[in-house]
Amino acid sequence: MKNIIDSEVQKGIALAMSHGPLRAGKGMVSGMIALFLANFCLLGVLMFQFPNYLTTPKVREFVSFDAMRVALLAAMVTCGAIAIFNIVFNRVRRLSSWALLWLSVALLISWVGASLAGRSWLSAGEIPTHIPYLGVDWLIFDLLATTLLFTTIEKIKPLKLEMPVFRKYWQTDFAYFATGHLLVGLTLFLVYAVLYGITNTATSIAPIAQDSVRGWIQQLPFGWALLLLMLITDLARYWLHRFYHETAIGWRLHAIHHSAEDMDWISGSRTHGIETVLSTVVILAPAFLLGFSQNVINFYILIAGVQAVFNHTNASVRLGPLRYLIVTPNFHHWHHSRDAEGLDRCYAAHFAFLDYLFGTAVKADKNKIWPNAYGVLGDYVPQGFWAQQVFPFLWSGRWTDEHGREHRENC
Ligand SMILES: [Zn+2]
Ligand SMILES: [Zn+2]
């Protein structure tokens, strides 16, 4: 029995670590949907169990626990029905069994948790305020919405037709997607906590917030305030990005983001944890200090998140003459290029004209619209989430080019 369980676990791990196109008509697509739903159910059940730590106050204002309960029940029923159908009709039985197992674990946790707390099944626990939270609800909504939106765009207008959804190293980028979201949520929470703490106790620390600039910004119509905030943050982001590329210490961190050799929507999530926290603080500091309204900042965070994902998509999008104004997948793909003309170019995240202004845009070549290859010149960044987290601290700074010549970064 133990051998059978061991062998099934090994095969399950091998399946999770595999990549490649899903074969249509064999139950692979529905099996994967069941498995993803089972994982969502597991996260959803934990959210109900620990709503104070795992749900976001802002999301709770818009989505009630009743609505979440209906969504969770629908996901459970759909997941169970697909998995049982596949098992009965001998379609991807192993994958479907894993989905059913995760679903059973989710059901067990919710039942035991509710019984121990003396609550009815799938009712939420107490929610005290002012404690740090991880925002798993936001992660689930965002993962579902971005997966649906961007895989559809990639199917409608693909740049590389042959790239499957589950391409090589998708697991690494998936780990970055999940941890990055939780890290940004936690950083924002801490930034708010520090700022509100500061303004409550020593208003002199935020002098800009008191002067006429703040008044001028606050009387701007929503759209203009949002555009201004995008411009200011993109300027901050442009120079921070150049710092990552042009200093040895910055590159140690940022090389991780450039290590992806396949560009698609989820590859943009690949960012070292320290860079994620640093960028979130540096980019949002002007927004807070200049006194932009909370609504403008929230809408900006949403736009910035969507555009960051869009810029990395495997989609053939250039936007005609607008490409000189707005950053497109074509523009940002050049930033990730390992071709000589693309190295240390195209830094902006929202407005492409910043790179034309500062002389860092890629020179147009009618015969070469897209780069040939992506990644880090020298291929010295290891693959895998944990290996990449320790890379900045352990790297010797040396790398060898394709001619065998050794190079050393100045660090
Ligand atoms: Zn970069
Ligand atoms: Zn990027």
mmCIF file of C-alpha atoms and ligand atoms in Angstrom:
data_model
loop_
_atom_site.group_PDB
_atom_site.id
_atom_site.type_symbol
_atom_site.label_atom_id
_atom_site.label_comp_id
_atom_site.label_asym_id
_atom_site.label_seq_id
_atom_site.Cartn_x
_atom_site.Cartn_y
_atom_site.Cartn_z
ATOM 1 C CA MET A 1 0.000 0.000 0.000
ATOM 2 C CA LYS A 2 2.812 2.380 0.994
ATOM 3 C CA ASN A 3 4.558 1.650 -2.325
ATOM 4 C CA ILE A 4 1.402 2.449 -4.275
ATOM 5 C CA ILE A 5 0.948 5.768 -2.416
ATOM 6 C CA ASP A 6 4.662 6.613 -2.910
ATOM 7 C CA SER A 7 4.442 5.846 -6.602
ATOM 8 C CA GLU A 8 1.239 7.915 -7.009
ATOM 9 C CA VAL A 9 2.796 10.857 -5.139
ATOM 10 C CA GLN A 10 5.921 10.611 -7.362
ATOM 11 C CA LYS A 11 3.777 10.552 -10.497
ATOM 12 C CA GLY A 12 1.683 13.463 -9.180
ATOM 13 C CA ILE A 13 4.836 15.523 -8.564
ATOM 14 C CA ALA A 14 6.188 14.588 -12.019
ATOM 15 C CA LEU A 15 2.893 15.749 -13.553
ATOM 16 C CA ALA A 16 2.999 19.070 -11.675
ATOM 17 C CA MET A 17 6.594 19.636 -12.806
ATOM 18 C CA SER A 18 5.897 18.768 -16.466
ATOM 19 C CA HIS A 19 5.205 21.187 -19.294
ATOM 20 C CA GLY A 20 3.987 21.212 -22.885
ATOM 21 C CA PRO A 21 0.754 21.546 -24.878
ATOM 22 C CA LEU A 22 -2.447 19.957 -23.509
ATOM 23 C CA ARG A 23 -3.726 17.273 -25.881
ATOM 24 C CA ALA A 24 -7.308 18.116 -26.829
ATOM 25 C CA GLY A 25 -10.030 15.452 -26.579
ATOM 26 C CA LYS A 26 -8.291 13.357 -23.904
ATOM 27 C CA GLY A 27 -9.738 15.126 -20.854
ATOM 28 C CA MET A 28 -6.474 17.036 -20.189
ATOM 29 C CA VAL A 29 -8.067 20.479 -20.425
ATOM 30 C CA SER A 30 -11.065 19.614 -18.219
ATOM 31 C CA GLY A 31 -8.742 17.711 -15.829
ATOM 32 C CA MET A 32 -6.529 20.793 -15.432
ATOM 33 C CA ILE A 33 -9.616 22.991 -14.891
ATOM 34 C CA ALA A 34 -10.781 20.560 -12.149
ATOM 35 C CA LEU A 35 -7.338 20.644 -10.531
ATOM 36 C CA PHE A 36 -7.195 24.460 -10.566
ATOM 37 C CA LEU A 37 -10.739 24.659 -9.165
ATOM 38 C CA ALA A 38 -9.780 22.206 -6.406
ATOM 39 C CA ASN A 39 -6.849 24.447 -5.445
ATOM 40 C CA PHE A 40 -9.099 27.514 -5.473
ATOM 41 C CA CYS A 41 -11.574 25.630 -3.248
ATOM 42 C CA LEU A 42 -8.778 24.834 -0.817
ATOM 43 C CA LEU A 43 -7.720 28.509 -0.679
ATOM 44 C CA GLY A 44 -11.371 29.579 -0.436
ATOM 45 C CA VAL A 45 -12.013 27.264 2.509
ATOM 46 C CA LEU A 46 -8.923 28.600 4.297
ATOM 47 C CA MET A 47 -10.219 32.127 3.630
ATOM 48 C CA PHE A 48 -13.486 31.286 5.375
ATOM 49 C CA GLN A 49 -11.537 29.689 8.196
ATOM 50 C CA PHE A 50 -9.183 32.637 8.754
ATOM 51 C CA PRO A 51 -10.951 35.655 7.201
ATOM 52 C CA ASN A 52 -9.074 38.113 9.416
ATOM 53 C CA TYR A 53 -5.657 37.073 8.088
ATOM 54 C CA LEU A 54 -6.492 36.045 4.526
ATOM 55 C CA THR A 55 -9.137 38.435 3.195
ATOM 56 C CA THR A 56 -8.763 42.081 2.213
ATOM 57 C CA PRO A 57 -10.933 44.699 3.988
ATOM 58 C CA LYS A 58 -11.421 46.613 0.685
ATOM 59 C CA VAL A 59 -12.609 43.449 -1.105
ATOM 60 C CA ARG A 60 -14.951 42.629 1.803
ATOM 61 C CA GLU A 61 -16.630 46.022 1.254
ATOM 62 C CA PHE A 62 -17.599 45.028 -2.301
ATOM 63 C CA VAL A 63 -18.006 41.250 -2.125
ATOM 64 C CA SER A 64 -20.038 39.788 0.738
ATOM 65 C CA PHE A 65 -19.262 36.462 2.348
ATOM 66 C CA ASP A 66 -22.651 35.255 1.015
ATOM 67 C CA ALA A 67 -21.497 35.918 -2.564
ATOM 68 C CA MET A 68 -18.141 34.241 -1.842
ATOM 69 C CA ARG A 69 -19.966 31.244 -0.385
ATOM 70 C CA VAL A 70 -22.084 30.850 -3.553
ATOM 71 C CA ALA A 71 -18.932 31.101 -5.731
ATOM 72 C CA LEU A 72 -17.128 28.559 -3.549
ATOM 73 C CA LEU A 73 -20.016 26.109 -3.638
ATOM 74 C CA ALA A 74 -20.292 26.474 -7.441
ATOM 75 C CA ALA A 75 -16.540 25.818 -7.764
ATOM 76 C CA MET A 76 -16.807 22.735 -5.501
ATOM 77 C CA VAL A 77 -19.721 21.252 -7.458
ATOM 78 C CA THR A 78 -18.104 21.957 -10.866
ATOM 79 C CA CYS A 79 -14.755 20.552 -9.745
ATOM 80 C CA GLY A 80 -16.329 17.398 -8.278
ATOM 81 C CA ALA A 81 -18.560 16.821 -11.321
ATOM 82 C CA ILE A 82 -15.677 17.162 -13.826
ATOM 83 C CA ALA A 83 -13.344 14.971 -11.769
ATOM 84 C CA ILE A 84 -15.922 12.185 -11.250
ATOM 85 C CA PHE A 85 -16.971 12.296 -14.937
ATOM 86 C CA ASN A 86 -13.325 11.951 -16.025
ATOM 87 C CA ILE A 87 -12.643 9.097 -13.578
ATOM 88 C CA VAL A 88 -15.810 7.177 -14.614
ATOM 89 C CA PHE A 89 -15.065 7.570 -18.336
ATOM 90 C CA ASN A 90 -11.344 6.844 -17.926
ATOM 91 C CA ARG A 91 -10.120 10.271 -19.021
ATOM 92 C CA VAL A 92 -6.923 11.498 -17.280
ATOM 93 C CA ARG A 93 -7.786 9.460 -14.181
ATOM 94 C CA ARG A 94 -4.635 10.391 -12.239
ATOM 95 C CA LEU A 95 -5.091 14.137 -12.755
ATOM 96 C CA SER A 96 -8.788 13.920 -11.870
ATOM 97 C CA SER A 97 -8.037 11.816 -8.765
ATOM 98 C CA TRP A 98 -5.649 14.525 -7.546
ATOM 99 C CA ALA A 99 -8.371 17.123 -8.111
ATOM 100 C CA LEU A 100 -10.835 14.983 -6.147
ATOM 101 C CA LEU A 101 -8.282 14.480 -3.359
ATOM 102 C CA TRP A 102 -7.660 18.254 -2.993
ATOM 103 C CA LEU A 103 -11.400 18.862 -3.046
ATOM 104 C CA SER A 104 -11.876 16.269 -0.276
ATOM 105 C CA VAL A 105 -9.126 17.938 1.799
ATOM 106 C CA ALA A 106 -10.900 21.300 1.315
ATOM 107 C CA LEU A 107 -14.240 19.809 2.404
ATOM 108 C CA LEU A 108 -12.629 18.133 5.414
ATOM 109 C CA ILE A 109 -10.894 21.356 6.556
ATOM 110 C CA SER A 110 -14.107 23.374 6.245
ATOM 111 C CA TRP A 111 -16.153 20.749 8.130
ATOM 112 C CA VAL A 112 -13.594 20.190 10.945
ATOM 113 C CA GLY A 113 -12.905 23.951 11.236
ATOM 114 C CA ALA A 114 -16.596 24.829 11.484
ATOM 115 C CA SER A 115 -17.252 22.021 14.010
ATOM 116 C CA LEU A 116 -14.350 23.054 16.253
ATOM 117 C CA ALA A 117 -15.441 26.704 16.213
ATOM 118 C CA GLY A 118 -19.114 25.781 16.732
ATOM 119 C CA ARG A 119 -20.124 27.531 13.479
ATOM 120 C CA SER A 120 -22.321 26.269 10.652
ATOM 121 C CA TRP A 121 -20.536 24.884 7.581
ATOM 122 C CA LEU A 122 -18.916 27.556 5.340
ATOM 123 C CA SER A 123 -19.708 30.466 7.621
ATOM 124 C CA ALA A 124 -16.961 32.996 8.234
ATOM 125 C CA GLY A 125 -15.171 33.454 11.555
ATOM 126 C CA GLU A 126 -14.804 36.698 13.541
ATOM 127 C CA ILE A 127 -12.997 39.606 11.860
ATOM 128 C CA PRO A 128 -11.092 41.968 14.151
ATOM 129 C CA THR A 129 -9.761 45.107 12.401
ATOM 130 C CA HIS A 130 -6.239 46.584 12.120
ATOM 131 C CA ILE A 131 -4.230 43.396 11.816
ATOM 132 C CA PRO A 132 -1.901 42.482 8.927
ATOM 133 C CA TYR A 133 -3.555 40.342 6.260
ATOM 134 C CA LEU A 134 -2.391 38.490 3.155
ATOM 135 C CA GLY A 135 -5.298 39.143 0.756
ATOM 136 C CA VAL A 136 -5.808 35.607 -0.577
ATOM 137 C CA ASP A 137 -9.230 36.689 -1.901
ATOM 138 C CA TRP A 138 -7.557 39.289 -4.113
ATOM 139 C CA LEU A 139 -5.034 36.682 -5.285
ATOM 140 C CA ILE A 140 -7.841 34.289 -6.287
ATOM 141 C CA PHE A 141 -9.862 36.972 -8.140
ATOM 142 C CA ASP A 142 -6.782 38.328 -9.843
ATOM 143 C CA LEU A 143 -5.474 34.908 -10.860
ATOM 144 C CA LEU A 144 -8.829 33.934 -12.369
ATOM 145 C CA ALA A 145 -9.340 37.275 -14.152
ATOM 146 C CA THR A 146 -5.783 37.614 -15.505
ATOM 147 C CA THR A 147 -5.614 33.982 -16.613
ATOM 148 C CA LEU A 148 -8.891 34.304 -18.534
ATOM 149 C CA LEU A 149 -8.145 37.727 -20.041
ATOM 150 C CA PHE A 150 -4.530 37.245 -21.083
ATOM 151 C CA THR A 151 -4.633 33.626 -22.242
ATOM 152 C CA THR A 152 -7.565 34.730 -24.462
ATOM 153 C CA ILE A 153 -5.519 37.646 -25.870
ATOM 154 C CA GLU A 154 -2.585 35.273 -26.451
ATOM 155 C CA LYS A 155 -4.860 32.847 -28.319
ATOM 156 C CA ILE A 156 -6.522 35.587 -30.435
ATOM 157 C CA LYS A 157 -3.332 37.415 -31.480
ATOM 158 C CA PRO A 158 -0.348 35.229 -30.644
ATOM 159 C CA LEU A 159 3.209 36.290 -31.358
ATOM 160 C CA LYS A 160 4.613 32.756 -31.054
ATOM 161 C CA LEU A 161 1.843 30.421 -32.135
ATOM 162 C CA GLU A 162 3.688 27.327 -30.943
ATOM 163 C CA MET A 163 4.060 28.409 -27.284
ATOM 164 C CA PRO A 164 1.767 26.314 -25.038
ATOM 165 C CA VAL A 165 -0.021 27.757 -21.972
ATOM 166 C CA PHE A 166 2.001 25.362 -19.799
ATOM 167 C CA ARG A 167 5.384 26.202 -21.302
ATOM 168 C CA LYS A 168 8.774 25.370 -19.800
ATOM 169 C CA TYR A 169 9.322 26.798 -16.278
ATOM 170 C CA TRP A 170 5.675 27.888 -15.880
ATOM 171 C CA GLN A 171 5.848 26.550 -12.323
ATOM 172 C CA THR A 172 8.603 29.074 -11.413
ATOM 173 C CA ASP A 173 6.556 31.996 -12.726
ATOM 174 C CA PHE A 174 3.398 30.716 -11.079
ATOM 175 C CA ALA A 175 5.251 30.703 -7.726
ATOM 176 C CA TYR A 176 6.302 34.330 -8.403
ATOM 177 C CA PHE A 177 2.727 35.293 -9.312
ATOM 178 C CA ALA A 178 1.355 33.966 -6.012
ATOM 179 C CA THR A 179 4.139 35.187 -3.694
ATOM 180 C CA GLY A 180 4.442 38.536 -5.510
ATOM 181 C CA HIS A 181 0.760 39.292 -4.952
ATOM 182 C CA LEU A 182 0.930 38.474 -1.276
ATOM 183 C CA LEU A 183 4.150 40.500 -0.909
ATOM 184 C CA VAL A 184 2.697 43.594 -2.646
ATOM 185 C CA GLY A 185 -0.431 43.320 -0.463
ATOM 186 C CA LEU A 186 1.683 43.100 2.686
ATOM 187 C CA THR A 187 3.948 45.993 1.587
ATOM 188 C CA LEU A 188 0.946 48.226 0.849
ATOM 189 C CA PHE A 189 -0.505 47.383 4.248
ATOM 190 C CA LEU A 190 2.758 48.283 5.990
ATOM 191 C CA VAL A 191 3.166 51.497 3.939
ATOM 192 C CA TYR A 192 -0.351 52.575 4.955
ATOM 193 C CA ALA A 193 0.345 51.635 8.583
ATOM 194 C CA VAL A 194 3.588 53.666 8.642
ATOM 195 C CA LEU A 195 2.086 56.668 6.812
ATOM 196 C CA TYR A 196 -1.021 56.864 8.954
ATOM 197 C CA GLY A 197 1.131 56.368 12.036
ATOM 198 C CA ILE A 198 3.388 59.225 10.911
ATOM 199 C CA THR A 199 0.600 61.650 10.057
ATOM 200 C CA ASN A 200 -1.152 60.959 13.340
ATOM 201 C CA THR A 201 1.874 61.578 15.493
ATOM 202 C CA ALA A 202 4.268 63.939 13.665
ATOM 203 C CA THR A 203 2.745 65.799 10.719
ATOM 204 C CA SER A 204 6.054 67.570 10.034
ATOM 205 C CA ILE A 205 7.408 64.350 8.470
ATOM 206 C CA ALA A 206 5.063 64.791 5.486
ATOM 207 C CA PRO A 207 5.527 68.520 4.690
ATOM 208 C CA ILE A 208 4.647 68.267 0.988
ATOM 209 C CA ALA A 209 1.218 66.961 1.927
ATOM 210 C CA GLN A 210 0.425 70.283 3.621
ATOM 211 C CA ASP A 211 1.339 72.812 0.937
ATOM 212 C CA SER A 212 -0.369 74.200 -2.141
ATOM 213 C CA VAL A 213 0.768 71.301 -4.351
ATOM 214 C CA ARG A 214 -1.521 68.981 -2.439
ATOM 215 C CA GLY A 215 -4.442 71.390 -2.817
ATOM 216 C CA TRP A 216 -3.828 71.713 -6.576
ATOM 217 C CA ILE A 217 -3.646 67.918 -7.015
ATOM 218 C CA GLN A 218 -6.812 67.332 -5.027
ATOM 219 C CA GLN A 219 -8.920 69.724 -7.136
ATOM 220 C CA LEU A 220 -7.893 67.957 -10.390
ATOM 221 C CA PRO A 221 -10.618 65.899 -12.120
ATOM 222 C CA PHE A 222 -10.191 62.134 -11.603
ATOM 223 C CA GLY A 223 -8.874 61.425 -15.135
ATOM 224 C CA TRP A 224 -6.250 64.185 -15.072
ATOM 225 C CA ALA A 225 -5.109 63.208 -11.576
ATOM 226 C CA LEU A 226 -4.737 59.614 -12.747
ATOM 227 C CA LEU A 227 -2.731 60.643 -15.846
ATOM 228 C CA LEU A 228 -0.490 62.881 -13.736
ATOM 229 C CA LEU A 229 0.088 60.084 -11.226
ATOM 230 C CA MET A 230 0.940 57.662 -14.057
ATOM 231 C CA LEU A 231 3.469 60.154 -15.424
ATOM 232 C CA ILE A 232 5.085 60.843 -12.035
ATOM 233 C CA THR A 233 5.293 57.168 -11.063
ATOM 234 C CA ASP A 234 6.598 56.212 -14.506
ATOM 235 C CA LEU A 235 9.384 58.797 -14.160
ATOM 236 C CA ALA A 236 10.277 57.326 -10.736
ATOM 237 C CA ARG A 237 10.018 53.828 -12.176
ATOM 238 C CA TYR A 238 12.167 54.737 -15.231
ATOM 239 C CA TRP A 239 15.100 55.889 -13.084
ATOM 240 C CA LEU A 240 14.685 53.047 -10.594
ATOM 241 C CA HIS A 241 14.746 50.637 -13.550
ATOM 242 C CA ARG A 242 17.951 52.233 -14.859
ATOM 243 C CA PHE A 243 19.419 51.881 -11.361
ATOM 244 C CA TYR A 244 18.637 48.132 -11.500
ATOM 245 C CA HIS A 245 20.355 47.843 -14.898
ATOM 246 C CA GLU A 246 23.268 50.222 -14.487
ATOM 247 C CA THR A 247 24.531 49.402 -10.974
ATOM 248 C CA ALA A 248 26.079 46.090 -9.969
ATOM 249 C CA ILE A 249 23.953 45.689 -6.859
ATOM 250 C CA GLY A 250 20.771 46.560 -8.751
ATOM 251 C CA TRP A 251 21.530 44.077 -11.509
ATOM 252 C CA ARG A 252 22.057 41.252 -9.001
ATOM 253 C CA LEU A 253 18.389 41.608 -8.069
ATOM 254 C CA HIS A 254 16.955 42.558 -11.445
ATOM 255 C CA ALA A 255 18.740 39.831 -13.480
ATOM 256 C CA ILE A 256 16.058 37.484 -12.105
ATOM 257 C CA HIS A 257 13.319 39.397 -13.986
ATOM 258 C CA HIS A 258 15.339 39.070 -17.197
ATOM 259 C CA SER A 259 16.042 35.346 -16.805
ATOM 260 C CA ALA A 260 12.758 34.324 -18.496
ATOM 261 C CA GLU A 261 13.514 32.983 -21.964
ATOM 262 C CA ASP A 262 9.866 32.677 -22.987
ATOM 263 C CA MET A 263 7.757 35.806 -22.881
ATOM 264 C CA ASP A 264 4.124 35.420 -21.903
ATOM 265 C CA TRP A 265 1.696 37.064 -19.481
ATOM 266 C CA ILE A 266 2.918 35.201 -16.406
ATOM 267 C CA SER A 267 6.644 35.663 -17.137
ATOM 268 C CA GLY A 268 6.328 39.303 -15.987
ATOM 269 C CA SER A 269 5.685 38.078 -12.432
ATOM 270 C CA ARG A 270 9.289 36.878 -12.174
ATOM 271 C CA THR A 271 10.785 39.483 -9.825
ATOM 272 C CA HIS A 272 13.007 38.940 -6.785
ATOM 273 C CA GLY A 273 11.134 39.501 -3.487
ATOM 274 C CA ILE A 274 13.409 42.398 -2.444
ATOM 275 C CA GLU A 275 12.887 44.113 -5.814
ATOM 276 C CA THR A 276 9.114 43.677 -5.462
ATOM 277 C CA VAL A 277 9.067 45.392 -2.059
ATOM 278 C CA LEU A 278 11.577 48.124 -3.060
ATOM 279 C CA SER A 279 9.760 48.951 -6.306
ATOM 280 C CA THR A 280 6.348 49.060 -4.608
ATOM 281 C CA VAL A 281 7.625 51.546 -2.012
ATOM 282 C CA VAL A 282 9.654 53.745 -4.417
ATOM 283 C CA ILE A 283 6.923 53.872 -7.052
ATOM 284 C CA LEU A 284 4.079 54.620 -4.644
ATOM 285 C CA ALA A 285 5.948 57.002 -2.312
ATOM 286 C CA PRO A 286 5.324 60.082 -4.544
ATOM 287 C CA ALA A 287 1.640 59.161 -4.776
ATOM 288 C CA PHE A 288 1.246 59.170 -1.012
ATOM 289 C CA LEU A 289 3.509 62.144 -0.312
ATOM 290 C CA LEU A 290 1.944 64.383 -2.967
ATOM 291 C CA GLY A 291 -1.504 63.712 -1.566
ATOM 292 C CA PHE A 292 -3.271 61.922 -4.426
ATOM 293 C CA SER A 293 -6.688 60.654 -3.331
ATOM 294 C CA GLN A 294 -7.112 57.027 -2.268
ATOM 295 C CA ASN A 295 -9.445 56.370 -5.233
ATOM 296 C CA VAL A 296 -6.869 57.625 -7.747
ATOM 297 C CA ILE A 297 -4.127 55.545 -6.086
ATOM 298 C CA ASN A 298 -6.292 52.403 -6.035
ATOM 299 C CA PHE A 299 -7.217 52.821 -9.715
ATOM 300 C CA TYR A 300 -3.559 53.442 -10.549
ATOM 301 C CA ILE A 301 -2.495 50.214 -8.764
ATOM 302 C CA LEU A 302 -5.070 48.319 -10.851
ATOM 303 C CA ILE A 303 -3.896 49.875 -14.161
ATOM 304 C CA ALA A 304 -0.231 49.364 -13.287
ATOM 305 C CA GLY A 305 -0.872 45.685 -12.502
ATOM 306 C CA VAL A 306 -2.807 45.056 -15.717
ATOM 307 C CA GLN A 307 -0.319 46.921 -17.928
ATOM 308 C CA ALA A 308 2.653 45.120 -16.336
ATOM 309 C CA VAL A 309 1.066 41.776 -17.259
ATOM 310 C CA PHE A 310 0.001 43.001 -20.728
ATOM 311 C CA ASN A 311 3.534 44.231 -21.610
ATOM 312 C CA HIS A 312 4.900 40.700 -21.230
ATOM 313 C CA THR A 313 2.153 38.815 -23.128
ATOM 314 C CA ASN A 314 2.929 36.539 -26.025
ATOM 315 C CA ALA A 315 0.803 38.812 -28.220
ATOM 316 C CA SER A 316 1.671 40.538 -31.466
ATOM 317 C CA VAL A 317 0.609 44.043 -30.405
ATOM 318 C CA ARG A 318 2.323 47.302 -31.495
ATOM 319 C CA LEU A 319 -0.574 49.870 -31.595
ATOM 320 C CA GLY A 320 0.586 51.703 -34.774
ATOM 321 C CA PRO A 321 1.836 55.271 -34.168
ATOM 322 C CA LEU A 322 0.540 55.100 -30.555
ATOM 323 C CA ARG A 323 3.541 52.863 -29.824
ATOM 324 C CA TYR A 324 5.671 56.012 -29.481
ATOM 325 C CA LEU A 325 3.361 57.138 -26.681
ATOM 326 C CA ILE A 326 2.327 53.974 -24.820
ATOM 327 C CA VAL A 327 4.371 50.941 -23.789
ATOM 328 C CA THR A 328 3.222 47.874 -25.762
ATOM 329 C CA PRO A 329 4.209 44.195 -25.648
ATOM 330 C CA ASN A 330 6.504 44.922 -28.626
ATOM 331 C CA PHE A 331 8.265 47.726 -26.709
ATOM 332 C CA HIS A 332 8.729 45.704 -23.525
ATOM 333 C CA HIS A 333 9.725 42.538 -25.395
ATOM 334 C CA TRP A 334 12.694 44.569 -26.689
ATOM 335 C CA HIS A 335 13.571 45.361 -23.079
ATOM 336 C CA HIS A 336 13.829 41.600 -22.423
ATOM 337 C CA SER A 337 15.810 40.939 -25.594
ATOM 338 C CA ARG A 338 19.322 39.517 -25.524
ATOM 339 C CA ASP A 339 19.964 40.910 -29.040
ATOM 340 C CA ALA A 340 22.676 43.609 -28.971
ATOM 341 C CA GLU A 341 20.396 46.507 -30.012
ATOM 342 C CA GLY A 342 17.935 45.753 -27.180
ATOM 343 C CA LEU A 343 20.359 45.576 -24.218
ATOM 344 C CA ASP A 344 19.633 48.213 -21.535
ATOM 345 C CA ARG A 345 16.872 49.829 -23.603
ATOM 346 C CA CYS A 346 13.114 50.557 -23.268
ATOM 347 C CA TYR A 347 12.829 51.093 -19.508
ATOM 348 C CA ALA A 348 9.406 52.754 -19.246
ATOM 349 C CA ALA A 349 6.358 50.872 -17.942
ATOM 350 C CA HIS A 350 3.476 53.154 -19.061
ATOM 351 C CA PHE A 351 4.742 55.844 -21.439
ATOM 352 C CA ALA A 352 7.136 54.865 -24.234
ATOM 353 C CA PHE A 353 7.919 58.534 -24.990
ATOM 354 C CA LEU A 354 10.076 58.669 -21.832
ATOM 355 C CA ASP A 355 12.603 56.367 -23.512
ATOM 356 C CA TYR A 356 12.524 58.465 -26.713
ATOM 357 C CA LEU A 357 13.043 61.559 -24.531
ATOM 358 C CA PHE A 358 15.989 60.112 -22.594
ATOM 359 C CA GLY A 359 17.541 58.367 -25.633
ATOM 360 C CA THR A 360 17.046 54.784 -24.475
ATOM 361 C CA ALA A 361 14.463 53.568 -27.021
ATOM 362 C CA VAL A 362 15.445 50.853 -29.518
ATOM 363 C CA LYS A 363 16.169 52.334 -32.969
ATOM 364 C CA ALA A 364 13.467 51.289 -35.432
ATOM 365 C CA ASP A 365 14.466 48.688 -38.028
ATOM 366 C CA LYS A 366 11.784 47.863 -40.599
ATOM 367 C CA ASN A 367 13.324 44.425 -41.192
ATOM 368 C CA LYS A 368 13.428 43.448 -37.551
ATOM 369 C CA ILE A 369 10.233 44.288 -35.700
ATOM 370 C CA TRP A 370 10.565 41.740 -32.865
ATOM 371 C CA PRO A 371 13.722 40.548 -31.072
ATOM 372 C CA ASN A 372 15.154 37.115 -31.843
ATOM 373 C CA ALA A 373 15.848 35.858 -28.325
ATOM 374 C CA TYR A 374 15.047 36.725 -24.715
ATOM 375 C CA GLY A 375 16.923 36.209 -21.458
ATOM 376 C CA VAL A 376 20.202 37.151 -19.777
ATOM 377 C CA LEU A 377 23.349 37.271 -21.903
ATOM 378 C CA GLY A 378 25.579 34.519 -20.490
ATOM 379 C CA ASP A 379 22.704 32.495 -18.982
ATOM 380 C CA TYR A 380 24.175 32.672 -15.485
ATOM 381 C CA VAL A 381 20.884 32.994 -13.566
ATOM 382 C CA PRO A 382 19.750 29.570 -12.251
ATOM 383 C CA GLN A 383 16.227 28.303 -12.921
ATOM 384 C CA GLY A 384 13.758 27.617 -10.097
ATOM 385 C CA PHE A 385 12.118 29.921 -7.546
ATOM 386 C CA TRP A 386 14.325 29.240 -4.509
ATOM 387 C CA ALA A 387 17.607 29.110 -6.436
ATOM 388 C CA GLN A 388 16.716 32.559 -7.831
ATOM 389 C CA GLN A 389 15.849 33.951 -4.383
ATOM 390 C CA VAL A 390 19.366 33.190 -3.090
ATOM 391 C CA PHE A 391 21.156 34.028 -6.381
ATOM 392 C CA PRO A 392 21.770 37.764 -5.596
ATOM 393 C CA PHE A 393 23.562 36.818 -2.372
ATOM 394 C CA LEU A 394 25.657 33.939 -3.723
ATOM 395 C CA TRP A 395 26.602 34.919 -7.293
ATOM 396 C CA SER A 396 30.349 35.402 -7.835
ATOM 397 C CA GLY A 397 29.687 38.112 -10.416
ATOM 398 C CA ARG A 398 31.489 36.110 -13.129
ATOM 399 C CA TRP A 399 30.009 34.753 -16.335
ATOM 400 C CA THR A 400 31.277 33.265 -19.582
ATOM 401 C CA ASP A 401 30.099 34.251 -23.062
ATOM 402 C CA GLU A 402 29.482 31.910 -26.008
ATOM 403 C CA HIS A 403 33.131 32.318 -27.132
ATOM 404 C CA GLY A 404 34.398 31.103 -23.740
ATOM 405 C CA ARG A 405 35.545 34.596 -22.688
ATOM 406 C CA GLU A 406 35.097 35.308 -18.987
ATOM 407 C CA HIS A 407 33.389 38.506 -17.847
ATOM 408 C CA ARG A 408 33.081 40.000 -14.400
ATOM 409 C CA GLU A 409 30.321 42.342 -13.249
ATOM 410 C CA ASN A 410 31.657 45.201 -11.143
ATOM 411 C CA CYS A 411 30.315 43.953 -7.815
HETATM 412 ZN ZN ZN B 1 14.845 45.440 -16.749
HETATM 413 ZN ZN ZN B 2 9.600 42.886 -17.823
#
